[in-house]
Coordinates of C-alpha atoms (C1' of nucleotides) in Angstrom, one line a residue:
Chain A
M563 CA 32.4 -19.8 -15.4
N564 CA 30.2 -18.7 -18.3
N565 CA 29.7 -15.2 -19.7
P566 CA 26.4 -14.5 -18.1
G567 CA 27.9 -15.6 -14.7
I568 CA 30.9 -13.3 -15.0
A569 CA 28.7 -10.4 -16.3
G570 CA 26.4 -10.9 -13.4
M571 CA 29.3 -10.6 -10.9
L572 CA 30.6 -7.5 -12.7
H573 CA 27.1 -5.9 -12.5
Q574 CA 27.1 -6.8 -8.8
L575 CA 30.4 -5.2 -8.4
A576 CA 29.1 -2.0 -10.0
D577 CA 26.0 -2.0 -7.8
Y578 CA 28.1 -2.3 -4.6
L579 CA 30.5 0.5 -5.8
E580 CA 27.6 2.7 -6.6
I581 CA 26.1 2.3 -3.2
E582 CA 29.4 3.1 -1.7
G583 CA 29.3 6.4 -3.5
E584 CA 32.1 5.6 -6.0
N585 CA 32.6 8.0 -8.9
P586 CA 29.8 7.3 -11.4
F587 CA 32.2 7.1 -14.3
R588 CA 34.1 4.4 -12.6
V589 CA 30.9 2.6 -11.8
N590 CA 29.9 2.9 -15.4
A591 CA 33.2 1.5 -16.5
W592 CA 32.4 -1.8 -14.7
R593 CA 29.0 -1.8 -16.2
R594 CA 30.5 -1.4 -19.7
A595 CA 32.8 -4.3 -19.0
A596 CA 29.9 -6.4 -17.8
R597 CA 28.0 -5.6 -21.1
A598 CA 31.1 -6.4 -23.1
V599 CA 31.2 -9.8 -21.5
E600 CA 27.5 -10.3 -22.0
N601 CA 27.8 -9.4 -25.7
S602 CA 30.9 -11.4 -26.4
R603 CA 30.0 -14.2 -28.7
I604 CA 33.2 -16.0 -27.6
P605 CA 33.1 -17.4 -24.0
V606 CA 35.6 -15.2 -22.2
V607 CA 37.2 -18.3 -20.6
D608 CA 38.5 -19.0 -24.1
M609 CA 40.0 -15.5 -24.5
L610 CA 41.6 -14.8 -21.2
D611 CA 44.8 -13.6 -22.9
R612 CA 43.1 -11.0 -25.0
L613 CA 40.3 -9.7 -22.9
E614 CA 41.5 -6.1 -23.5
N615 CA 40.2 -6.5 -27.1
L616 CA 36.7 -6.3 -25.7
P617 CA 35.3 -2.7 -25.8
G618 CA 35.5 -1.0 -22.4
V619 CA 37.7 -3.7 -20.9
G620 CA 41.1 -2.4 -19.8
K621 CA 43.9 -3.7 -17.6
G622 CA 41.9 -3.4 -14.3
T623 CA 38.7 -5.0 -15.4
A624 CA 40.6 -7.6 -17.4
A625 CA 42.5 -8.7 -14.3
V626 CA 39.2 -9.0 -12.4
I627 CA 37.5 -10.9 -15.2
R628 CA 40.4 -13.3 -15.3
E629 CA 40.2 -13.8 -11.5
M630 CA 36.4 -14.5 -11.8
A631 CA 36.8 -16.9 -14.7
T632 CA 39.4 -19.0 -12.9
T633 CA 38.4 -18.8 -9.2
G634 CA 34.7 -18.1 -9.5
T635 CA 34.9 -14.8 -7.7
A636 CA 37.2 -11.8 -7.2
Q637 CA 38.9 -10.3 -4.2
V638 CA 37.4 -6.8 -4.8
L639 CA 33.9 -8.2 -4.9
E640 CA 34.4 -10.3 -1.7
D641 CA 35.8 -7.2 0.1
L642 CA 32.7 -5.2 -1.0
K643 CA 30.4 -8.0 0.2
R644 CA 32.0 -7.8 3.6
R645 CA 31.6 -4.1 3.8
I646 CA 28.0 -3.8 2.5
P647 CA 25.0 -5.7 3.8
P648 CA 23.9 -8.3 1.1
G649 CA 20.3 -7.1 1.3
L650 CA 21.2 -3.7 0.1
P651 CA 22.0 -4.0 -3.6
V652 CA 18.7 -5.8 -4.4
L653 CA 16.9 -2.6 -3.2
L654 CA 18.3 -0.8 -6.3
G655 CA 15.7 -2.8 -8.1
I656 CA 12.9 -0.7 -6.6
P657 CA 11.9 1.9 -9.1
G658 CA 12.7 5.4 -8.0
L659 CA 15.3 4.3 -5.5
G660 CA 18.8 4.9 -6.6
P661 CA 22.3 4.6 -5.2
K662 CA 22.4 8.0 -3.6
S663 CA 19.2 7.5 -1.6
L664 CA 20.2 4.0 -0.7
H665 CA 23.5 5.2 0.6
L666 CA 21.7 7.8 2.7
L667 CA 19.2 5.4 4.0
H668 CA 21.9 3.0 5.0
R669 CA 24.1 5.6 6.7
E670 CA 21.3 7.6 8.5
L671 CA 18.8 4.9 9.4
G672 CA 20.9 1.8 9.3
I673 CA 18.7 0.2 6.7
S674 CA 20.2 -3.0 5.3
D675 CA 17.4 -4.9 3.7
L676 CA 13.9 -4.7 2.4
R677 CA 12.3 -5.3 5.8
D678 CA 14.2 -2.5 7.4
L679 CA 13.2 -0.2 4.5
V680 CA 9.4 -1.0 4.8
Q681 CA 9.5 -0.7 8.6
A682 CA 11.3 2.7 8.4
A683 CA 8.8 4.0 5.8
E684 CA 5.8 2.8 7.7
E685 CA 7.1 4.4 10.9
G686 CA 7.5 7.7 8.9
K687 CA 11.2 7.9 9.5
I688 CA 12.2 8.4 5.9
R689 CA 10.2 11.6 5.3
N690 CA 12.6 13.5 7.6
L691 CA 15.8 12.7 5.7
P692 CA 17.2 15.5 3.5
G693 CA 15.7 15.4 0.0
F694 CA 12.9 13.1 1.1
G695 CA 9.3 14.0 2.1
V696 CA 6.0 12.4 2.8
K697 CA 5.2 11.9 -0.9
K698 CA 8.5 10.1 -1.6
E699 CA 8.0 7.9 1.4
Q700 CA 4.6 6.9 0.1
K701 CA 5.8 6.4 -3.4
L702 CA 8.5 4.1 -2.0
L703 CA 6.0 1.9 -0.2
E704 CA 3.8 1.8 -3.3
A705 CA 6.8 0.8 -5.5
I706 CA 7.7 -2.0 -3.0
R707 CA 4.1 -3.3 -3.0
K708 CA 4.2 -3.6 -6.8
L709 CA 7.6 -5.3 -6.7
G710 CA 7.4 -8.7 -8.3
S711 CA 3.8 -8.3 -9.2
R712 CA 4.5 -8.7 -12.9
P713 CA 7.4 -10.0 -14.9
N714 CA 10.3 -7.7 -15.6
R715 CA 10.4 -8.3 -19.3
R716 CA 7.7 -9.5 -21.7
L717 CA 8.0 -11.6 -24.8
L718 CA 8.5 -9.7 -28.0
A719 CA 5.1 -10.9 -29.3
E720 CA 3.3 -9.7 -26.2
A721 CA 4.9 -6.3 -26.4
R722 CA 4.1 -6.1 -30.1
Q723 CA 0.4 -7.0 -29.4
L724 CA 0.0 -4.3 -26.7
A725 CA 1.8 -1.7 -28.8
D726 CA -0.4 -2.4 -31.9
V727 CA -3.5 -1.7 -29.9
V728 CA -2.2 1.7 -28.9
L729 CA -0.8 2.5 -32.3
R730 CA -4.2 1.7 -33.9
K731 CA -6.0 4.1 -31.6
L732 CA -3.6 7.0 -31.9
A733 CA -2.5 6.8 -35.5
G734 CA -5.6 8.4 -36.8
H735 CA -5.9 11.2 -34.2
P736 CA -6.0 14.7 -35.8
A737 CA -3.2 16.0 -33.5
V738 CA -0.9 13.1 -34.3
V739 CA 1.1 13.5 -37.5
R740 CA 2.9 10.2 -37.0
I741 CA 3.4 7.7 -34.3
E742 CA 5.9 4.9 -34.3
P743 CA 7.3 2.4 -31.8
A744 CA 10.9 2.7 -30.9
G745 CA 13.2 1.0 -28.3
S746 CA 13.9 -2.6 -28.0
L747 CA 10.5 -3.5 -29.6
R748 CA 11.6 -1.9 -32.8
R749 CA 15.0 -3.5 -32.6
G750 CA 13.2 -6.8 -32.3
K751 CA 14.8 -8.0 -29.0
E752 CA 13.4 -11.3 -27.9
T753 CA 12.0 -9.7 -24.7
V754 CA 11.0 -6.2 -24.1
K755 CA 11.0 -4.3 -20.8
D756 CA 8.9 -1.3 -21.6
L757 CA 7.4 0.3 -24.7
D758 CA 8.6 3.5 -26.3
F759 CA 6.6 5.6 -28.8
V760 CA 7.7 8.6 -30.7
V761 CA 4.9 11.0 -31.6
A762 CA 5.2 13.7 -34.3
T763 CA 2.8 16.5 -33.5
E764 CA 2.2 20.2 -34.0
H765 CA -0.1 20.2 -31.0
P766 CA 1.6 18.4 -28.1
K767 CA -1.1 19.4 -25.6
E768 CA -3.9 17.7 -27.7
A769 CA -1.7 14.8 -28.5
G770 CA -0.9 14.3 -24.8
E771 CA -4.6 14.4 -24.0
A772 CA -5.3 11.8 -26.7
I773 CA -2.7 9.5 -25.2
L774 CA -4.2 9.8 -21.7
A775 CA -7.6 9.1 -23.2
V776 CA -6.6 5.7 -24.5
S777 CA -8.6 3.1 -22.5
E778 CA -5.5 0.9 -22.1
V779 CA -3.8 3.6 -20.1
K780 CA -4.3 2.4 -16.5
E781 CA -2.1 4.7 -14.7
V782 CA -0.1 7.9 -15.3
T783 CA 3.4 7.7 -13.9
A784 CA 4.8 11.0 -15.2
K785 CA 3.5 13.8 -17.4
G786 CA 5.4 16.7 -18.9
D787 CA 5.3 18.8 -22.0
T788 CA 7.4 16.4 -24.1
K789 CA 7.3 13.1 -22.3
I790 CA 4.5 11.0 -20.8
T791 CA 5.0 7.8 -18.9
V792 CA 2.0 5.5 -18.3
E793 CA 1.1 1.9 -17.4
L794 CA -0.7 0.2 -20.3
E795 CA -2.8 -3.0 -20.0
A796 CA -4.6 -5.1 -22.5
D797 CA -5.5 -8.8 -22.5
G798 CA -3.7 -9.2 -19.2
I799 CA -0.5 -7.8 -20.5
R800 CA 0.7 -4.8 -18.5
M801 CA 3.7 -2.8 -19.4
S802 CA 5.1 0.7 -18.8
A803 CA 5.2 2.9 -21.8
D804 CA 7.0 6.2 -22.6
F805 CA 5.5 8.6 -25.2
R806 CA 7.8 11.3 -26.5
L807 CA 6.1 14.3 -28.2
V808 CA 8.2 16.1 -30.8
A809 CA 7.7 18.6 -33.6
P810 CA 7.4 16.8 -37.0
E811 CA 10.7 18.1 -38.4
K812 CA 12.4 16.5 -35.3
F813 CA 10.7 13.2 -35.6
A814 CA 13.5 11.3 -37.5
S815 CA 16.1 12.4 -35.0
A816 CA 14.0 11.5 -32.0
W817 CA 13.0 8.1 -33.6
L818 CA 16.6 7.3 -34.0
H819 CA 17.5 8.4 -30.5
F820 CA 14.7 6.5 -28.8
T821 CA 15.3 3.4 -30.9
G822 CA 18.7 3.1 -29.4
S823 CA 20.3 1.0 -28.3
A824 CA 22.1 3.1 -25.7
A825 CA 25.4 1.6 -26.9
H826 CA 24.6 2.5 -30.5
N827 CA 23.7 6.0 -29.5
V828 CA 27.0 6.4 -27.7
R829 CA 28.8 5.6 -30.9
I830 CA 26.6 8.0 -32.9
R831 CA 27.5 10.8 -30.4
Q832 CA 31.2 10.0 -30.5
R833 CA 31.1 10.1 -34.3
A834 CA 29.3 13.4 -34.4
K835 CA 31.8 14.8 -31.9
E836 CA 34.7 13.9 -34.1
L837 CA 33.0 16.1 -36.7
G838 CA 32.6 19.0 -34.3
W839 CA 28.9 18.3 -33.8
K840 CA 26.7 17.5 -30.9
V841 CA 23.8 15.1 -31.2
S842 CA 20.6 15.3 -29.1
E843 CA 17.3 13.6 -29.5
Y844 CA 16.2 16.6 -31.6
G845 CA 18.9 16.6 -34.2
I846 CA 22.5 17.7 -34.7
S847 CA 24.0 21.0 -33.7
D848 CA 27.3 22.5 -34.7
D849 CA 29.5 23.1 -31.7
R850 CA 30.9 26.4 -33.0
S851 CA 28.1 28.0 -35.0
G852 CA 25.4 26.6 -32.8
E853 CA 23.5 25.9 -36.0
E854 CA 20.7 23.2 -35.5
R855 CA 20.1 20.6 -38.2
T856 CA 17.1 18.4 -38.4
F857 CA 16.5 15.5 -40.8
A858 CA 13.6 14.3 -42.9
S859 CA 14.5 10.6 -42.3
E860 CA 16.9 8.4 -40.4
E861 CA 18.7 7.7 -43.7
A862 CA 19.5 11.4 -43.9
F863 CA 20.7 11.5 -40.3
Y864 CA 23.1 8.6 -40.9
R865 CA 24.2 10.2 -44.2
A866 CA 25.1 13.4 -42.4
L867 CA 27.5 11.3 -40.3
G868 CA 29.0 9.7 -43.4
L869 CA 27.2 6.4 -42.8
P870 CA 24.8 4.2 -44.7
Y871 CA 21.4 3.5 -43.2
I872 CA 21.8 1.0 -40.4
E873 CA 18.7 -1.2 -39.8
P874 CA 17.2 -1.0 -36.3
E875 CA 17.9 -4.7 -35.6
L876 CA 21.6 -4.1 -36.0
R877 CA 21.8 -1.1 -33.7
E878 CA 23.5 -2.8 -30.8
D879 CA 27.1 -1.6 -31.2
Q880 CA 28.0 -5.2 -32.2
G881 CA 30.1 -4.3 -35.2
E882 CA 27.6 -2.4 -37.3
F883 CA 29.7 0.8 -37.3
E884 CA 32.9 -1.1 -38.4
A885 CA 30.8 -2.9 -41.1
A886 CA 29.2 0.3 -42.2
E887 CA 32.6 2.0 -42.6
Q888 CA 33.9 -0.8 -44.8
N889 CA 30.6 -0.9 -46.8
G890 CA 30.1 -4.4 -45.3
L891 CA 26.7 -4.2 -43.7
P892 CA 24.7 -7.3 -44.4
D893 CA 21.8 -7.3 -46.9
L894 CA 19.4 -8.6 -44.2
I895 CA 16.7 -11.2 -44.9
R896 CA 13.2 -9.6 -45.3
P897 CA 9.8 -11.1 -44.5
D898 CA 8.9 -11.5 -48.2
D899 CA 12.1 -13.5 -48.9
V900 CA 10.4 -16.4 -47.1
R901 CA 8.8 -18.8 -49.6
G902 CA 7.6 -21.5 -47.3
D903 CA 7.3 -22.8 -43.8
L904 CA 8.8 -26.2 -43.0
H905 CA 7.5 -26.8 -39.4
M906 CA 3.9 -27.0 -38.5
H907 CA 1.3 -29.3 -36.8
T908 CA -2.2 -30.3 -37.8
V909 CA -5.1 -32.2 -36.1
W910 CA -3.2 -35.4 -36.9
S911 CA -1.1 -34.6 -33.7
D912 CA -1.6 -31.6 -31.4
G913 CA -2.5 -28.9 -34.1
A914 CA -5.9 -27.3 -34.3
E915 CA -6.5 -27.4 -38.1
T916 CA -6.4 -29.9 -41.0
V917 CA -3.7 -30.3 -43.6
Y918 CA -6.0 -28.6 -46.1
E919 CA -6.7 -25.6 -43.8
M920 CA -3.1 -25.1 -43.1
A921 CA -2.2 -25.3 -46.8
V922 CA -4.9 -22.7 -47.7
A923 CA -3.7 -20.4 -44.9
A924 CA -0.1 -20.7 -46.1
R925 CA -1.1 -20.0 -49.7
E926 CA -2.9 -16.8 -48.5
R927 CA 0.4 -15.7 -47.0
G928 CA 2.0 -16.0 -50.3
Y929 CA 4.0 -19.2 -49.6
E930 CA 5.0 -21.6 -52.4
Y931 CA 5.3 -24.6 -50.1
I932 CA 4.9 -25.9 -46.6
A933 CA 5.9 -29.1 -44.8
V934 CA 3.5 -30.8 -42.4
T935 CA 5.6 -32.0 -39.6
D936 CA 3.4 -33.7 -36.9
H937 CA 4.9 -35.3 -33.8
S938 CA 6.3 -38.8 -33.8
R939 CA 4.9 -41.8 -31.9
S940 CA 6.8 -41.4 -28.6
L941 CA 5.5 -38.0 -27.9
R942 CA 2.2 -39.2 -26.4
V943 CA 1.3 -35.9 -24.8
A944 CA 1.1 -34.4 -28.3
Y945 CA -0.7 -37.4 -29.9
G946 CA 2.4 -38.4 -31.8
L947 CA 1.7 -40.4 -35.0
S948 CA 2.3 -44.1 -35.3
V949 CA 3.9 -45.3 -38.5
D950 CA 0.4 -46.4 -39.7
E951 CA -1.1 -43.1 -39.0
L952 CA 1.8 -41.3 -40.7
M953 CA 1.2 -43.3 -43.8
K954 CA -2.5 -42.5 -43.8
Q955 CA -1.5 -38.8 -43.4
W956 CA 0.6 -39.2 -46.6
E957 CA -2.6 -40.1 -48.5
E958 CA -4.3 -37.0 -47.2
I959 CA -1.3 -34.9 -48.2
D960 CA -1.4 -36.4 -51.7
R961 CA -5.1 -35.6 -51.9
V962 CA -4.6 -32.0 -50.8
N963 CA -1.8 -31.5 -53.3
R964 CA -4.1 -32.7 -56.1
E965 CA -6.9 -30.4 -55.0
L966 CA -5.0 -27.3 -54.2
E967 CA -3.4 -25.1 -56.9
G968 CA -0.5 -22.7 -56.0
I969 CA 1.0 -24.4 -53.1
T970 CA 2.9 -27.7 -52.5
V971 CA 2.5 -29.6 -49.2
L972 CA 5.7 -31.6 -48.3
K973 CA 5.5 -34.7 -46.2
G974 CA 7.4 -34.2 -43.0
A975 CA 7.7 -35.2 -39.4
E976 CA 9.0 -33.7 -36.2
V977 CA 10.7 -36.8 -35.0
D978 CA 11.8 -37.1 -31.4
I979 CA 15.4 -37.6 -30.6
L980 CA 15.2 -40.3 -28.0
A981 CA 17.4 -40.3 -24.9
D982 CA 20.2 -42.3 -26.6
G983 CA 20.2 -40.1 -29.7
S984 CA 18.3 -42.6 -31.8
L985 CA 15.2 -41.5 -33.7
D986 CA 11.6 -42.2 -33.1
Y987 CA 10.8 -43.7 -36.6
P988 CA 12.7 -46.5 -38.4
D989 CA 15.1 -45.5 -41.3
E990 CA 12.9 -46.9 -44.0
I991 CA 10.1 -44.5 -42.9
L992 CA 12.4 -41.5 -42.5
E993 CA 13.9 -42.2 -45.9
R994 CA 10.5 -41.6 -47.5
L995 CA 9.8 -38.2 -45.9
D996 CA 10.5 -35.0 -47.7
V997 CA 11.4 -33.1 -44.5
V998 CA 12.7 -34.7 -41.3
I999 CA 13.1 -32.4 -38.3
A1000 CA 14.7 -34.0 -35.3
S1001 CA 13.9 -32.5 -32.0
V1002 CA 14.4 -33.1 -28.3
H1003 CA 11.3 -33.0 -26.2
S1004 CA 12.1 -35.2 -23.2
R1005 CA 15.0 -35.8 -20.8
L1006 CA 16.1 -32.2 -21.1
G1007 CA 18.2 -32.2 -18.0
L1008 CA 21.0 -34.5 -19.2
D1009 CA 24.5 -33.5 -18.5
E1010 CA 26.4 -31.6 -21.2
E1011 CA 28.4 -34.5 -22.6
T1012 CA 25.4 -36.9 -22.8
M1013 CA 23.1 -34.2 -24.3
T1014 CA 25.7 -33.1 -26.8
D1015 CA 26.4 -36.7 -27.9
R1016 CA 22.6 -37.3 -28.2
I1017 CA 22.1 -34.4 -30.5
L1018 CA 25.3 -35.0 -32.5
R1019 CA 24.0 -38.5 -33.3
A1020 CA 20.9 -37.0 -34.8
I1021 CA 22.8 -34.4 -36.7
K1022 CA 25.0 -37.1 -38.2
H1023 CA 22.0 -39.3 -39.1
P1024 CA 21.8 -39.4 -42.9
Y1025 CA 18.0 -38.8 -43.1
V1026 CA 17.8 -35.9 -40.7
H1027 CA 17.5 -32.6 -42.5
I1028 CA 16.8 -30.1 -39.7
I1029 CA 17.5 -29.9 -35.9
G1030 CA 14.4 -28.4 -34.3
H1031 CA 14.6 -25.7 -31.6
P1032 CA 18.2 -26.8 -30.9
T1033 CA 18.7 -25.6 -27.3
G1034 CA 15.2 -26.3 -26.0
R1035 CA 14.9 -23.1 -24.1
L1036 CA 11.6 -21.4 -23.2
L1037 CA 12.1 -17.7 -22.6
G1038 CA 11.7 -16.8 -18.9
R1039 CA 10.7 -20.3 -18.1
R1040 CA 13.2 -22.9 -19.0
D1041 CA 17.0 -22.6 -19.5
P1042 CA 18.6 -23.9 -22.6
C1043 CA 19.9 -27.5 -22.4
K1044 CA 23.5 -27.9 -21.5
L1045 CA 25.2 -28.4 -24.8
D1046 CA 28.7 -28.0 -26.4
L1047 CA 27.3 -25.6 -29.0
D1048 CA 30.6 -25.3 -30.9
R1049 CA 30.7 -29.0 -31.5
L1050 CA 27.1 -28.9 -32.5
F1051 CA 27.5 -26.0 -34.9
R1052 CA 30.7 -27.5 -36.4
T1053 CA 29.1 -30.9 -36.9
A1054 CA 26.0 -29.4 -38.4
A1055 CA 28.1 -27.4 -40.9
D1056 CA 30.2 -30.4 -41.7
T1057 CA 27.2 -32.7 -42.4
G1058 CA 25.0 -30.2 -44.1
T1059 CA 22.4 -30.5 -41.4
I1060 CA 20.2 -27.4 -41.1
L1061 CA 19.6 -25.7 -37.8
E1062 CA 16.1 -24.4 -37.1
L1063 CA 15.3 -20.9 -36.0
N1064 CA 12.0 -21.7 -34.3
A1065 CA 9.9 -18.6 -34.5
D1066 CA 7.5 -19.4 -31.7
P1067 CA 7.9 -16.2 -29.6
R1068 CA 8.3 -18.3 -26.4
R1069 CA 11.3 -20.1 -28.0
L1070 CA 13.1 -18.0 -30.6
D1071 CA 15.6 -20.9 -30.7
L1072 CA 18.3 -20.5 -31.8
G1073 CA 18.4 -17.0 -30.5
D1074 CA 20.1 -14.0 -32.2
Q1075 CA 23.5 -14.4 -30.6
L1076 CA 23.8 -18.1 -31.2
L1077 CA 22.6 -17.8 -34.8
R1078 CA 25.2 -15.2 -35.5
R1079 CA 27.9 -17.3 -33.9
A1080 CA 26.9 -20.4 -35.8
C1081 CA 26.7 -18.5 -39.1
E1082 CA 29.9 -16.4 -38.8
E1083 CA 32.2 -19.0 -37.3
Y1084 CA 30.9 -22.2 -38.8
G1085 CA 28.9 -21.2 -41.8
T1086 CA 25.9 -23.2 -40.6
L1087 CA 22.7 -23.0 -42.7
F1088 CA 19.3 -22.3 -41.2
V1089 CA 15.5 -22.5 -41.8
I1090 CA 13.1 -20.2 -40.1
S1091 CA 9.9 -22.1 -39.0
S1092 CA 6.7 -21.0 -37.3
D1093 CA 6.1 -24.3 -35.5
A1094 CA 2.5 -23.3 -36.0
H1095 CA -0.3 -25.3 -34.3
S1096 CA -3.0 -23.3 -36.1
S1097 CA -3.3 -21.2 -39.2
A1098 CA -2.9 -18.0 -37.1
G1099 CA 0.4 -19.5 -35.8
L1100 CA 1.9 -19.2 -39.3
D1101 CA 2.2 -15.4 -38.6
R1102 CA 4.8 -16.1 -36.0
M1103 CA 7.2 -16.3 -38.9
A1104 CA 7.6 -12.5 -38.5
Y1105 CA 9.3 -13.0 -35.1
G1106 CA 11.7 -15.5 -36.6
V1107 CA 12.6 -13.1 -39.4
I1108 CA 13.3 -10.2 -37.1
T1109 CA 15.4 -12.5 -34.9
A1110 CA 17.4 -13.6 -38.0
R1111 CA 17.9 -10.0 -38.9
R1112 CA 19.3 -9.4 -35.4
A1113 CA 21.7 -12.2 -36.2
W1114 CA 22.9 -10.4 -39.4
L1115 CA 21.5 -13.3 -41.5
E1116 CA 21.0 -12.8 -45.2
K1117 CA 18.6 -14.5 -47.6
R1118 CA 21.4 -16.9 -48.6
N1119 CA 21.8 -18.2 -45.1
V1120 CA 18.1 -19.3 -44.8
L1121 CA 17.0 -22.2 -46.9
N1122 CA 13.3 -21.6 -46.9
T1123 CA 13.9 -18.6 -49.0
L1124 CA 14.7 -21.0 -51.9
P1125 CA 12.2 -21.9 -54.6
L1126 CA 10.8 -25.3 -54.1
A1127 CA 12.9 -27.1 -56.8
E1128 CA 16.1 -25.8 -55.3
L1129 CA 15.0 -26.5 -51.8
R1130 CA 14.3 -30.1 -52.8
K1131 CA 17.9 -30.4 -54.1
R1132 CA 19.2 -29.1 -50.7
L1133 CA 17.1 -31.7 -48.9
R1134 CA 18.8 -34.6 -50.7
K1135 CA 21.3 -35.0 -47.9
G1136 CA 22.1 -38.7 -47.3
R1137 CA 19.7 -39.9 -49.9
P1138 CA 21.1 -41.8 -52.9
Chain B
dG313 C1' 38.1 2.5 -14.7
dC314 C1' 38.7 3.4 -19.8
dC315 C1' 40.2 5.9 -23.6
dG316 C1' 43.3 8.3 -27.2
dT317 C1' 46.0 10.4 -35.0
dT318 C1' 43.4 17.4 -30.8
dT319 C1' 46.7 10.7 -26.4
dT320 C1' 49.1 9.9 -20.6
dC321 C1' 45.1 14.1 -18.7
dG322 C1' 40.6 15.1 -18.5
dG323 C1' 36.8 13.9 -20.2
dC324 C1' 33.1 10.2 -19.9
dC325 C1' 25.4 11.5 -23.5
dC326 C1' 22.3 14.4 -21.9
dG327 C1' 17.5 15.8 -21.5
dA328 C1' 13.1 15.1 -18.9
dC329 C1' 10.4 14.6 -14.9
dT330 C1' 9.3 14.5 -9.8
dG331 C1' 9.7 16.1 -5.4
dT332 C1' 12.1 18.5 -2.9
dT333 C1' 13.4 22.8 -2.9
dT334 C1' 13.2 28.1 -3.7
dT335 C1' 17.4 26.8 -7.9
dC336 C1' 18.3 21.8 -7.5
dA337 C1' 19.3 16.7 -6.6
dG338 C1' 18.1 12.2 -7.8
dT339 C1' 16.5 8.9 -11.0
dC340 C1' 15.6 7.2 -15.5
dG341 C1' 16.3 5.9 -20.1

DNA sequence: GCCGTTTTCGGCCCGACTGTTTTCAGTCG
């Protein structure tokens, strides 16, 4: 039983209890426990004797987690399942329908699944329930119609793209003093559910009108004096967005509040409370004097609580407060620390541009070096290079290096790890390459032991520098390969093999949690690579850097922050 | 159900919006 599985069951348990009308604080306790399991970087099956160390896990939840980990379920959960129809909890996913209403619908109308609910609404039975009316009934049907019509979460890059369109349109408006994105987009989570914007304004009415006038606003969900919720759509990406309107002097407090995460905010509030203060999204007030304080910046807000500035990517209540108190916050890697990009494709395989064009584009981005790493011969779908073609490409790379000043092009390859763990070019070719990335592109469904052995063989290979997109996941589309990651991380650290953080927003592989685990527990080294297939693709590096920051990585953990000469020394591995 | 150097009880973030009410309940983040 893995962590996501156990966390899922705990959430399920919370849902059932909520529908039964259980005390909301108790329900929340189960949710907290679920999040603690989700966020634990150690599999809980490996820490069954010290589960109570997890935040929000006490005796009761620990016992249930233990039961789930060993038997695959828990008696309390099974009992609830027997009492409550299985079709009911999924209805909590309908926007606007919460546990209280669901409880009422079940009790009064005997509704036990989606079909019952639609039927009752269409027959006009719901409008007569206390607290309901015609409008709520209609909204419910509307929400059900929209259900599943779009993905629940979008890729970080898609969210960023949509947000940028809106930001560009509103930033210059006379009623808008400042507008910034907040929420999980600002924290750089790999997927984003909805967008949050904080708007500083002296004229909320005009600012609100400006927001509604943006052509990407397709629907207004809610509109008040300080908060507007809309549906945005551009380039086929549709997302819900909240705009919060605040006076300029309250902007910093609101930005902090709406950046979250919720767990981080809880800690902020607790901390303020210990000092006799109360935090709201508008600032800090003194419990006794009632005095209100606002802040010119987030830095000032944190300072008032006796804390150093905490970067948005760290605000997950994953140890950032403890680190801050001990002056141990990481000096996070920054975009301009990156000196080169070691994974990209050209027209030689499945890329869109030439070696020269990629080199020029990389130089424009301030890079000192790149590695051209086209696919190897077995990857037919991506026009993988034969040995002959590879050697011809070297001539072209030599030519580009002679012609171009200010950037060095390294000879590389993204070599397939074949099903048995052997590599797709002979050793005498690999030996002559500056950068060898070994990646799995086929037979992704092998069992854990076979897959682990396969990748370990590549990691131990003397000419392999980097393991590309180590888990093979595609966000929202393909699960990670089954792998013994601890063995993989340990072996990579022992052999000096570098793990890739592939910055393709569909991959972000390794992801933030695994990066942090590999770094903190094994001291593994990383490169961040764009895996670009065109010059525009080089800009995906930004998503890699933000993911690295979420993993608490510093410049020293990431080798493509090194100057070329030092990088070359690090790439010596296995060579005489 | 969890938590705690104001600790074994009594809190647990709290403000905004909608639709139902006619002062508030439910939902959301």
